[in-house]
Amino acid sequence: MRLPFLLKKALSPARLALALGGILLHPDCRASFWSDIWSLDGHQSTIHVEGPVAQAQLNLFYVTCWVTFIIFVIVASILAYATIKFKARTEADEHAEPPPQGHGNPMVEVGLIGGTVFCLVIIAVPTLRNIWYTYDVPAEEKANAYEVTATGYQWWFKFDYPSEQIVGAGNLTTGNELVIPAGRPVHVNLRSNDVMHSFWVPKLAGKVDMIPNRGNLLWLEADKPGYFWGQCAEFCGDSHAVMRFRVIALSPRDFEDWLSNQLKPAREVPAAAAADQPKAQFASLPLREYRTNEPGVSGLYDGVSPLDAWKAKQFPETPEDPALIAQGRALFAAKTCVTCHTVRGVPGAMGLQGPDLTHVGARSSIAGGLLDNNAEDLRRWIHNPGAVKPGNKMWVNGYVANHITLAPDEEVALVAFLQSLK
Ligand code: CUA
């Protein structure tokens, strides 16, 4: 008996204890990890939703689950009844002639067809209602809706704010972090710059494809201020799996504050006080070996909520080294970063291939949401982008094609500059 033997072996108490011990001792294993699994919660849970669109999708999921569960119970009960009731009990039963065969029972057949149609109708009615509901902002809320445009790139997301116009620059544009007002419907236009991507924020709404040369749309709303994880949900090339983004929902007042800061050009750190500032801001900035695609996002923020951690990023880092920042600013042009990235306020930095970096220091994530935005991860990213996000354009069309190399002190200066862009 091969199978029971294996089962017995696998379930021996010592093995179980070892396996459980291994899991419990794993560094990723923390209290919230287990409570998340138990309650089916987590960064991208579709069960613990926080907006009306995702709630409608969840309700539909439950309707389908209940209908199929009831069908399962009925079928399984009949099967169990028949199995037990008509079991062969004696030697004679085993060799008995089969009972007389019927050729269909109209009552049973009509009943089954009717039952199936009934079940499908129960699922179809809320499904159709949901298709209409989730397609676009309901008519009665249209006037209150906020509009943004999300564009998929290999492999990052651009977010445009058409209602926030900047003289000489057009739409307010951000990368990889979509900041929205909480409690207000948001109409999201979906575009793609290259291949098909898909926009998905499990706790709020999704997924809808971003298709080249075709305008798609969805709407979402966050019930209250919060920090939400999103990602591309359509295979789109090498680094599809690490094409992520965040949605940050703010109270109306915080949102207005955020907008007014974003509309400003890049922050400049006055170099006047450079002489008496500590020089070695990043003297100990480490650069260790990383695995390809190794995630840099912990999801843990030293006891504060991700939203509070994000809010803290809006303020200048302390301490800052103005001389180092000035060096980084010069390198940003000298190393031709400006040809692909816009930094409003830095002369020549008007590139549109990569994300707008005017306020990159105020974001909580970098590299398409794969890494936390801190000095260590920022250095890891610009040190070797190809190892963080294989195939990415900054590496292939930038570093490799143009033979761009960065000395260690240049990396550190660029990190200081990018971090200063609040
Ligand atoms: Cu973009 Cu997958």
Coordinates of C-alpha atoms and ligand atoms in Angstrom, one line a residue:
M1 CA 0.0 0.0 0.0
R2 CA 2.1 2.9 -1.3
L3 CA -0.2 5.8 -0.7
P4 CA -1.2 5.2 3.0
F5 CA 2.5 4.5 3.7
L6 CA 3.5 7.8 2.3
L7 CA 0.7 9.6 4.1
K8 CA 1.6 8.0 7.3
K9 CA 5.2 9.0 6.8
A10 CA 4.3 12.6 5.9
L11 CA 2.0 12.9 8.9
S12 CA 4.4 11.5 11.5
P13 CA 4.4 13.9 14.5
A14 CA 8.1 14.6 14.2
R15 CA 7.8 15.7 10.6
L16 CA 4.8 17.8 11.3
A17 CA 6.7 19.5 14.2
L18 CA 9.7 20.1 12.0
A19 CA 7.7 21.6 9.2
L20 CA 5.7 23.8 11.5
G21 CA 8.9 24.9 13.3
G22 CA 10.5 25.7 10.0
I23 CA 7.6 27.9 9.0
L24 CA 7.4 29.6 12.4
L25 CA 11.1 30.3 12.5
H26 CA 11.1 31.8 9.0
P27 CA 11.8 35.5 9.1
D28 CA 8.7 36.3 7.0
C29 CA 6.6 34.6 9.6
R30 CA 5.0 37.2 11.8
A31 CA 1.8 37.4 13.7
S32 CA 0.0 39.4 11.0
F33 CA 1.1 36.8 8.4
W34 CA -0.9 34.1 10.2
S35 CA -3.9 36.3 11.0
D36 CA -3.9 37.5 7.4
I37 CA -4.0 33.9 6.2
W38 CA -6.7 32.9 8.7
S39 CA -8.9 35.8 7.8
L40 CA -8.1 35.7 4.1
D41 CA -6.7 39.3 4.4
G42 CA -3.5 40.8 3.0
H43 CA -2.3 43.6 0.8
Q44 CA -4.2 42.3 -2.2
S45 CA -7.2 40.5 -0.6
T46 CA -10.4 40.5 -2.6
I47 CA -12.3 39.4 0.5
H48 CA -11.5 42.4 2.7
V49 CA -12.4 45.1 0.3
E50 CA -12.5 48.9 0.9
G51 CA -14.6 50.4 -1.8
P52 CA -18.0 50.0 -3.5
V53 CA -16.8 48.6 -6.8
A54 CA -14.7 45.8 -5.1
Q55 CA -17.6 45.2 -2.7
A56 CA -20.0 44.7 -5.6
Q57 CA -17.6 42.3 -7.2
L58 CA -17.2 40.5 -3.8
N59 CA -21.0 40.2 -3.4
L60 CA -21.3 38.6 -6.8
F61 CA -18.6 36.2 -5.9
Y62 CA -20.5 35.1 -2.8
V63 CA -23.8 34.7 -4.8
T64 CA -22.0 32.4 -7.2
C65 CA -20.4 30.5 -4.3
W66 CA -23.7 30.0 -2.5
V67 CA -25.5 28.8 -5.6
T68 CA -22.7 26.3 -6.5
F69 CA -22.4 25.2 -2.8
I70 CA -26.1 24.4 -2.7
I71 CA -25.8 22.4 -5.9
F72 CA -22.8 20.6 -4.5
V73 CA -24.7 19.7 -1.3
I74 CA -27.8 18.4 -3.3
V75 CA -25.7 16.3 -5.7
A76 CA -23.4 15.0 -3.0
S77 CA -26.3 14.0 -0.8
I78 CA -28.0 12.1 -3.6
L79 CA -24.7 10.4 -4.5
A80 CA -24.1 9.4 -0.8
Y81 CA -27.6 8.1 -0.4
A82 CA -27.4 6.0 -3.5
T83 CA -24.0 4.7 -2.7
I84 CA -25.0 3.6 0.8
K85 CA -28.6 2.4 0.0
F86 CA -27.7 0.3 -3.1
K87 CA -24.4 -1.0 -1.9
A88 CA -23.8 -4.7 -2.7
R89 CA -23.9 -6.4 0.7
T90 CA -23.8 -10.2 -0.1
E91 CA -22.0 -12.4 -2.6
A92 CA -25.4 -12.7 -4.5
D93 CA -25.7 -8.9 -4.7
E94 CA -22.3 -8.7 -6.4
H95 CA -23.3 -11.1 -9.2
A96 CA -26.9 -10.0 -9.5
E97 CA -28.4 -9.0 -12.8
P98 CA -28.5 -5.2 -13.3
P99 CA -32.0 -3.8 -12.6
P100 CA -34.3 -3.0 -15.5
Q101 CA -32.9 0.0 -17.5
G102 CA -35.0 3.1 -18.1
H103 CA -34.7 5.4 -21.2
G104 CA -35.2 8.7 -19.7
N105 CA -37.8 10.2 -17.4
P106 CA -39.4 13.3 -18.8
M107 CA -40.2 14.6 -15.4
V108 CA -36.6 14.3 -14.2
E109 CA -35.2 15.8 -17.3
V110 CA -37.5 18.8 -17.4
G111 CA -36.9 19.2 -13.7
L112 CA -33.1 19.2 -14.2
I113 CA -33.3 21.7 -17.1
G114 CA -35.6 23.9 -15.1
G115 CA -33.3 23.7 -12.0
T116 CA -30.2 24.6 -14.1
V117 CA -31.9 27.5 -15.7
F118 CA -33.1 28.7 -12.3
C119 CA -29.6 28.6 -10.9
L120 CA -28.1 30.4 -13.9
V121 CA -30.7 33.1 -13.7
I122 CA -29.9 33.6 -10.0
I123 CA -26.2 34.2 -11.0
A124 CA -27.0 36.1 -14.3
V125 CA -29.2 38.8 -12.8
P126 CA -26.6 40.2 -10.3
T127 CA -23.8 39.6 -12.9
L128 CA -25.5 41.8 -15.5
R129 CA -26.3 44.4 -12.9
N130 CA -22.6 44.4 -11.8
I131 CA -21.4 44.7 -15.4
W132 CA -23.4 48.0 -15.7
Y133 CA -22.5 49.2 -12.2
T134 CA -18.7 48.6 -12.4
Y135 CA -18.4 49.9 -16.0
D136 CA -18.3 53.6 -15.1
V137 CA -19.2 56.0 -12.3
P138 CA -23.0 55.9 -11.7
A139 CA -24.8 58.8 -13.4
E140 CA -26.0 60.4 -10.1
E141 CA -22.3 60.6 -8.9
K142 CA -20.8 61.7 -12.2
A143 CA -20.7 65.4 -11.2
N144 CA -18.6 64.5 -8.1
A145 CA -16.2 62.2 -9.9
Y146 CA -12.5 62.8 -10.2
E147 CA -10.7 61.9 -13.4
V148 CA -7.3 60.4 -13.9
T149 CA -5.6 58.6 -16.8
A150 CA -3.5 55.5 -16.1
T151 CA -1.0 54.4 -18.9
G152 CA 0.8 51.1 -18.8
Y153 CA 4.4 51.0 -19.9
Q154 CA 6.8 48.0 -19.8
W155 CA 7.0 47.9 -16.8
W156 CA 5.5 50.8 -14.8
F157 CA 2.4 52.9 -14.6
K158 CA 2.1 56.5 -15.5
F159 CA -0.8 58.5 -13.9
D160 CA -2.0 61.8 -15.5
Y161 CA -4.3 64.3 -13.8
P162 CA -6.1 66.1 -16.7
S163 CA -7.9 68.5 -14.3
E164 CA -4.5 69.7 -12.9
Q165 CA -2.8 71.7 -15.6
I166 CA 0.7 73.1 -15.3
V167 CA 1.7 76.0 -17.6
G168 CA 4.3 74.8 -20.0
A169 CA 4.1 71.2 -18.9
G170 CA 0.5 70.1 -19.4
N171 CA -1.1 67.5 -17.2
L172 CA 0.2 66.9 -13.7
T173 CA 1.9 63.5 -14.0
T174 CA 3.2 60.9 -11.5
G175 CA 4.6 57.5 -11.7
N176 CA 3.6 54.2 -10.0
E177 CA 1.7 55.9 -7.2
L178 CA -1.9 57.0 -7.9
V179 CA -3.1 59.5 -5.3
I180 CA -6.8 59.9 -5.1
P181 CA -9.4 61.6 -2.9
A182 CA -11.1 59.2 -0.5
G183 CA -14.9 58.9 -0.5
R184 CA -15.1 60.2 -4.1
P185 CA -15.6 58.2 -7.2
V186 CA -12.6 58.2 -9.5
H187 CA -12.9 57.7 -13.2
V188 CA -9.8 56.0 -14.5
N189 CA -9.0 56.2 -18.3
L190 CA -6.9 53.2 -19.2
R191 CA -4.2 53.4 -21.9
S192 CA -1.2 51.5 -23.0
N193 CA 2.1 52.8 -24.5
D194 CA 3.3 49.4 -25.8
V195 CA 1.7 46.0 -25.1
M196 CA -1.4 44.9 -23.2
H197 CA -1.4 45.5 -19.5
S198 CA -4.2 45.2 -16.9
F199 CA -5.1 47.5 -14.1
W200 CA -5.9 45.9 -10.8
V201 CA -6.2 47.2 -7.3
P202 CA -7.8 44.1 -5.5
K203 CA -9.2 46.0 -2.5
L204 CA -10.7 48.8 -4.7
A205 CA -11.5 47.5 -8.2
G206 CA -10.3 45.6 -11.2
K207 CA -9.2 44.2 -13.4
V208 CA -9.6 46.0 -16.7
D209 CA -7.1 45.6 -19.6
M210 CA -5.0 48.5 -20.9
I211 CA -4.9 47.9 -24.6
P212 CA -2.8 49.7 -27.2
N213 CA -4.7 52.1 -29.5
R214 CA -7.9 51.5 -27.6
G215 CA -9.5 53.6 -24.8
N216 CA -10.7 51.6 -21.9
L217 CA -11.9 52.8 -18.5
L218 CA -13.0 51.7 -15.0
W219 CA -14.0 53.5 -11.9
L220 CA -13.1 53.0 -8.3
E221 CA -13.6 54.6 -4.9
A222 CA -11.9 54.2 -1.6
D223 CA -14.4 54.3 1.3
K224 CA -11.8 56.1 3.6
P225 CA -8.2 57.2 3.5
G226 CA -5.8 54.2 2.9
Y227 CA -2.8 52.7 1.2
F228 CA -3.6 50.1 -1.4
W229 CA -1.5 47.6 -3.4
G230 CA -2.1 47.2 -7.2
Q231 CA -0.4 45.4 -10.0
C232 CA -0.5 44.6 -13.7
A233 CA -2.7 41.5 -14.2
E234 CA -1.9 40.7 -17.9
F235 CA 1.3 39.1 -19.0
C236 CA 3.3 41.8 -20.7
G237 CA 6.9 40.6 -20.9
D238 CA 10.0 39.9 -18.9
S239 CA 9.1 41.9 -15.8
H240 CA 5.3 41.6 -15.8
A241 CA 5.4 40.0 -12.4
V242 CA 7.1 43.0 -10.9
M243 CA 5.0 45.6 -12.5
R244 CA 3.2 47.0 -9.5
F245 CA 1.8 50.2 -8.3
R246 CA 0.1 51.8 -5.3
V247 CA -3.1 53.7 -4.7
I248 CA -3.1 56.2 -1.9
A249 CA -6.4 57.6 -0.9
L250 CA -6.4 60.8 1.1
S251 CA -8.9 62.9 2.9
P252 CA -10.1 65.9 0.8
R253 CA -7.9 68.3 2.7
D254 CA -4.8 66.1 2.5
F255 CA -5.5 65.5 -1.2
E256 CA -5.6 69.3 -1.9
D257 CA -2.3 69.7 0.0
W258 CA -0.7 66.9 -2.0
L259 CA -2.0 68.4 -5.3
S260 CA -0.6 71.9 -4.5
N261 CA 2.8 70.5 -3.6
Q262 CA 2.8 68.3 -6.8
L263 CA 2.0 71.3 -9.0
K264 CA 5.2 73.0 -7.8
P265 CA 8.4 72.4 -9.7
A266 CA 11.1 70.2 -8.2
R267 CA 12.3 71.2 -4.7
E268 CA 15.8 72.8 -4.6
V269 CA 18.0 72.5 -1.6
P270 CA 19.9 75.7 -1.1
A271 CA 23.7 75.1 -1.3
A272 CA 24.5 78.2 0.9
A273 CA 24.8 76.2 4.1
A274 CA 26.8 73.5 2.5
A275 CA 30.1 74.3 4.2
D276 CA 28.8 73.6 7.8
Q277 CA 26.7 70.6 6.9
P278 CA 27.8 67.0 7.6
K279 CA 29.3 65.7 4.4
A280 CA 29.0 62.0 4.8
Q281 CA 25.2 61.7 4.6
F282 CA 25.5 58.3 2.9
A283 CA 29.0 57.3 3.9
S284 CA 27.6 53.9 5.1
L285 CA 25.1 53.5 2.3
P286 CA 25.4 49.7 1.8
L287 CA 25.3 47.9 -1.5
R288 CA 25.1 44.2 -1.0
E289 CA 24.5 41.3 -3.4
Y290 CA 20.9 40.8 -4.4
R291 CA 19.1 38.1 -6.3
T292 CA 17.4 39.0 -9.6
N293 CA 13.9 40.3 -8.9
E294 CA 14.5 40.1 -5.1
P295 CA 11.7 42.1 -3.6
G296 CA 12.7 45.1 -1.6
V297 CA 9.3 45.8 -0.3
S298 CA 8.7 44.6 3.2
G299 CA 5.2 45.9 3.7
L300 CA 6.3 46.5 7.3
Y301 CA 6.9 50.1 8.4
D302 CA 8.2 49.9 12.0
G303 CA 4.8 49.9 13.6
V304 CA 3.3 52.7 11.6
S305 CA 0.6 52.1 9.0
P306 CA 1.7 52.2 5.3
L307 CA -0.3 55.4 4.9
D308 CA 1.5 57.1 7.7
A309 CA 4.8 55.9 6.3
W310 CA 3.8 57.4 3.0
K311 CA 2.8 60.7 4.6
A312 CA 6.2 60.8 6.3
K313 CA 7.9 60.6 2.9
Q314 CA 6.3 63.9 2.0
F315 CA 8.8 65.7 4.2
P316 CA 12.6 66.3 3.5
E317 CA 14.9 63.6 4.7
T318 CA 17.1 64.4 7.6
P319 CA 19.9 65.2 7.5
E320 CA 20.5 66.4 4.0
D321 CA 23.8 67.2 2.3
P322 CA 23.3 70.1 0.0
A323 CA 26.7 69.7 -1.7
L324 CA 26.0 66.1 -2.4
I325 CA 22.6 66.9 -3.7
A326 CA 24.0 69.6 -6.0
Q327 CA 26.5 67.0 -7.3
G328 CA 23.7 64.6 -7.9
R329 CA 21.7 67.2 -9.7
A330 CA 24.6 67.9 -12.1
L331 CA 25.1 64.1 -12.6
F332 CA 21.4 63.7 -13.5
A333 CA 22.1 65.8 -16.6
A334 CA 25.7 64.6 -17.3
K335 CA 24.7 60.9 -17.2
T336 CA 21.8 61.7 -19.7
C337 CA 19.0 60.8 -17.2
V338 CA 17.3 64.0 -18.4
T339 CA 16.6 62.5 -21.9
C340 CA 14.1 60.0 -20.4
H341 CA 12.9 61.6 -17.2
T342 CA 11.1 64.9 -16.5
V343 CA 12.0 66.8 -13.5
R344 CA 10.2 70.1 -13.7
G345 CA 12.6 72.9 -12.7
V346 CA 15.8 71.1 -13.8
P347 CA 16.9 72.5 -17.1
G348 CA 16.7 70.0 -19.9
A349 CA 15.0 67.3 -17.9
M350 CA 11.9 66.9 -20.1
G351 CA 12.2 63.2 -21.1
L352 CA 9.0 61.3 -21.5
Q353 CA 10.2 57.7 -21.8
G354 CA 10.5 57.1 -18.1
P355 CA 8.5 58.2 -15.1
D356 CA 8.2 61.9 -14.2
L357 CA 10.6 62.3 -11.2
T358 CA 9.7 65.8 -10.2
H359 CA 8.6 64.6 -6.8
V360 CA 10.0 61.1 -6.7
G361 CA 11.4 61.5 -3.2
A362 CA 7.9 61.8 -1.9
R363 CA 6.8 58.4 -3.2
S364 CA 6.9 55.3 -1.0
S365 CA 8.1 52.9 -3.7
I366 CA 10.4 52.9 -6.7
A367 CA 11.2 50.6 -9.7
G368 CA 7.5 50.1 -10.5
G369 CA 6.5 49.4 -6.9
L370 CA 9.1 46.6 -6.4
L371 CA 11.3 48.4 -4.0
D372 CA 10.8 50.6 -1.0
N373 CA 11.9 54.2 -1.7
N374 CA 14.9 54.4 0.7
A375 CA 18.6 55.3 0.1
E376 CA 19.7 51.6 0.1
D377 CA 17.1 50.4 -2.4
L378 CA 17.4 53.5 -4.6
R379 CA 21.2 52.8 -4.9
R380 CA 20.5 49.2 -5.6
W381 CA 18.1 50.3 -8.4
I382 CA 20.4 52.8 -10.2
H383 CA 23.4 50.6 -9.6
N384 CA 22.1 47.8 -11.8
P385 CA 18.5 48.3 -13.0
G386 CA 18.7 45.2 -15.2
A387 CA 19.2 42.9 -12.2
V388 CA 16.2 44.5 -10.4
K389 CA 13.8 44.5 -13.3
P390 CA 15.1 42.3 -16.1
G391 CA 14.6 43.8 -19.6
N392 CA 13.7 47.3 -18.5
K393 CA 14.2 50.2 -20.9
M394 CA 16.4 52.2 -18.5
W395 CA 18.9 49.4 -18.5
V396 CA 18.6 48.2 -22.2
N397 CA 18.2 51.5 -24.0
G398 CA 20.0 53.6 -21.4
Y399 CA 22.9 52.1 -19.5
V400 CA 23.8 49.4 -22.0
A401 CA 23.1 51.3 -25.3
N402 CA 24.8 54.5 -24.1
H403 CA 27.6 52.8 -22.1
I404 CA 26.6 54.7 -18.9
T405 CA 28.6 53.8 -15.9
L406 CA 28.3 55.1 -12.4
A407 CA 31.1 55.3 -9.9
P408 CA 30.2 54.5 -6.3
D409 CA 30.3 58.1 -5.2
E410 CA 28.2 59.1 -8.2
E411 CA 25.6 56.6 -7.2
V412 CA 25.5 58.1 -3.7
A413 CA 25.2 61.6 -5.1
L414 CA 22.3 60.6 -7.4
V415 CA 20.5 58.9 -4.5
A416 CA 20.9 62.1 -2.4
F417 CA 19.5 64.2 -5.3
L418 CA 16.5 61.9 -6.0
Q419 CA 15.7 61.7 -2.3
S420 CA 15.6 65.5 -2.1
L421 CA 12.8 65.7 -4.7
K422 CA 9.9 66.0 -2.3
Ligands
CUA1 CU1 2.1 45.0 -17.5 CU2 1.9 42.8 -17.0

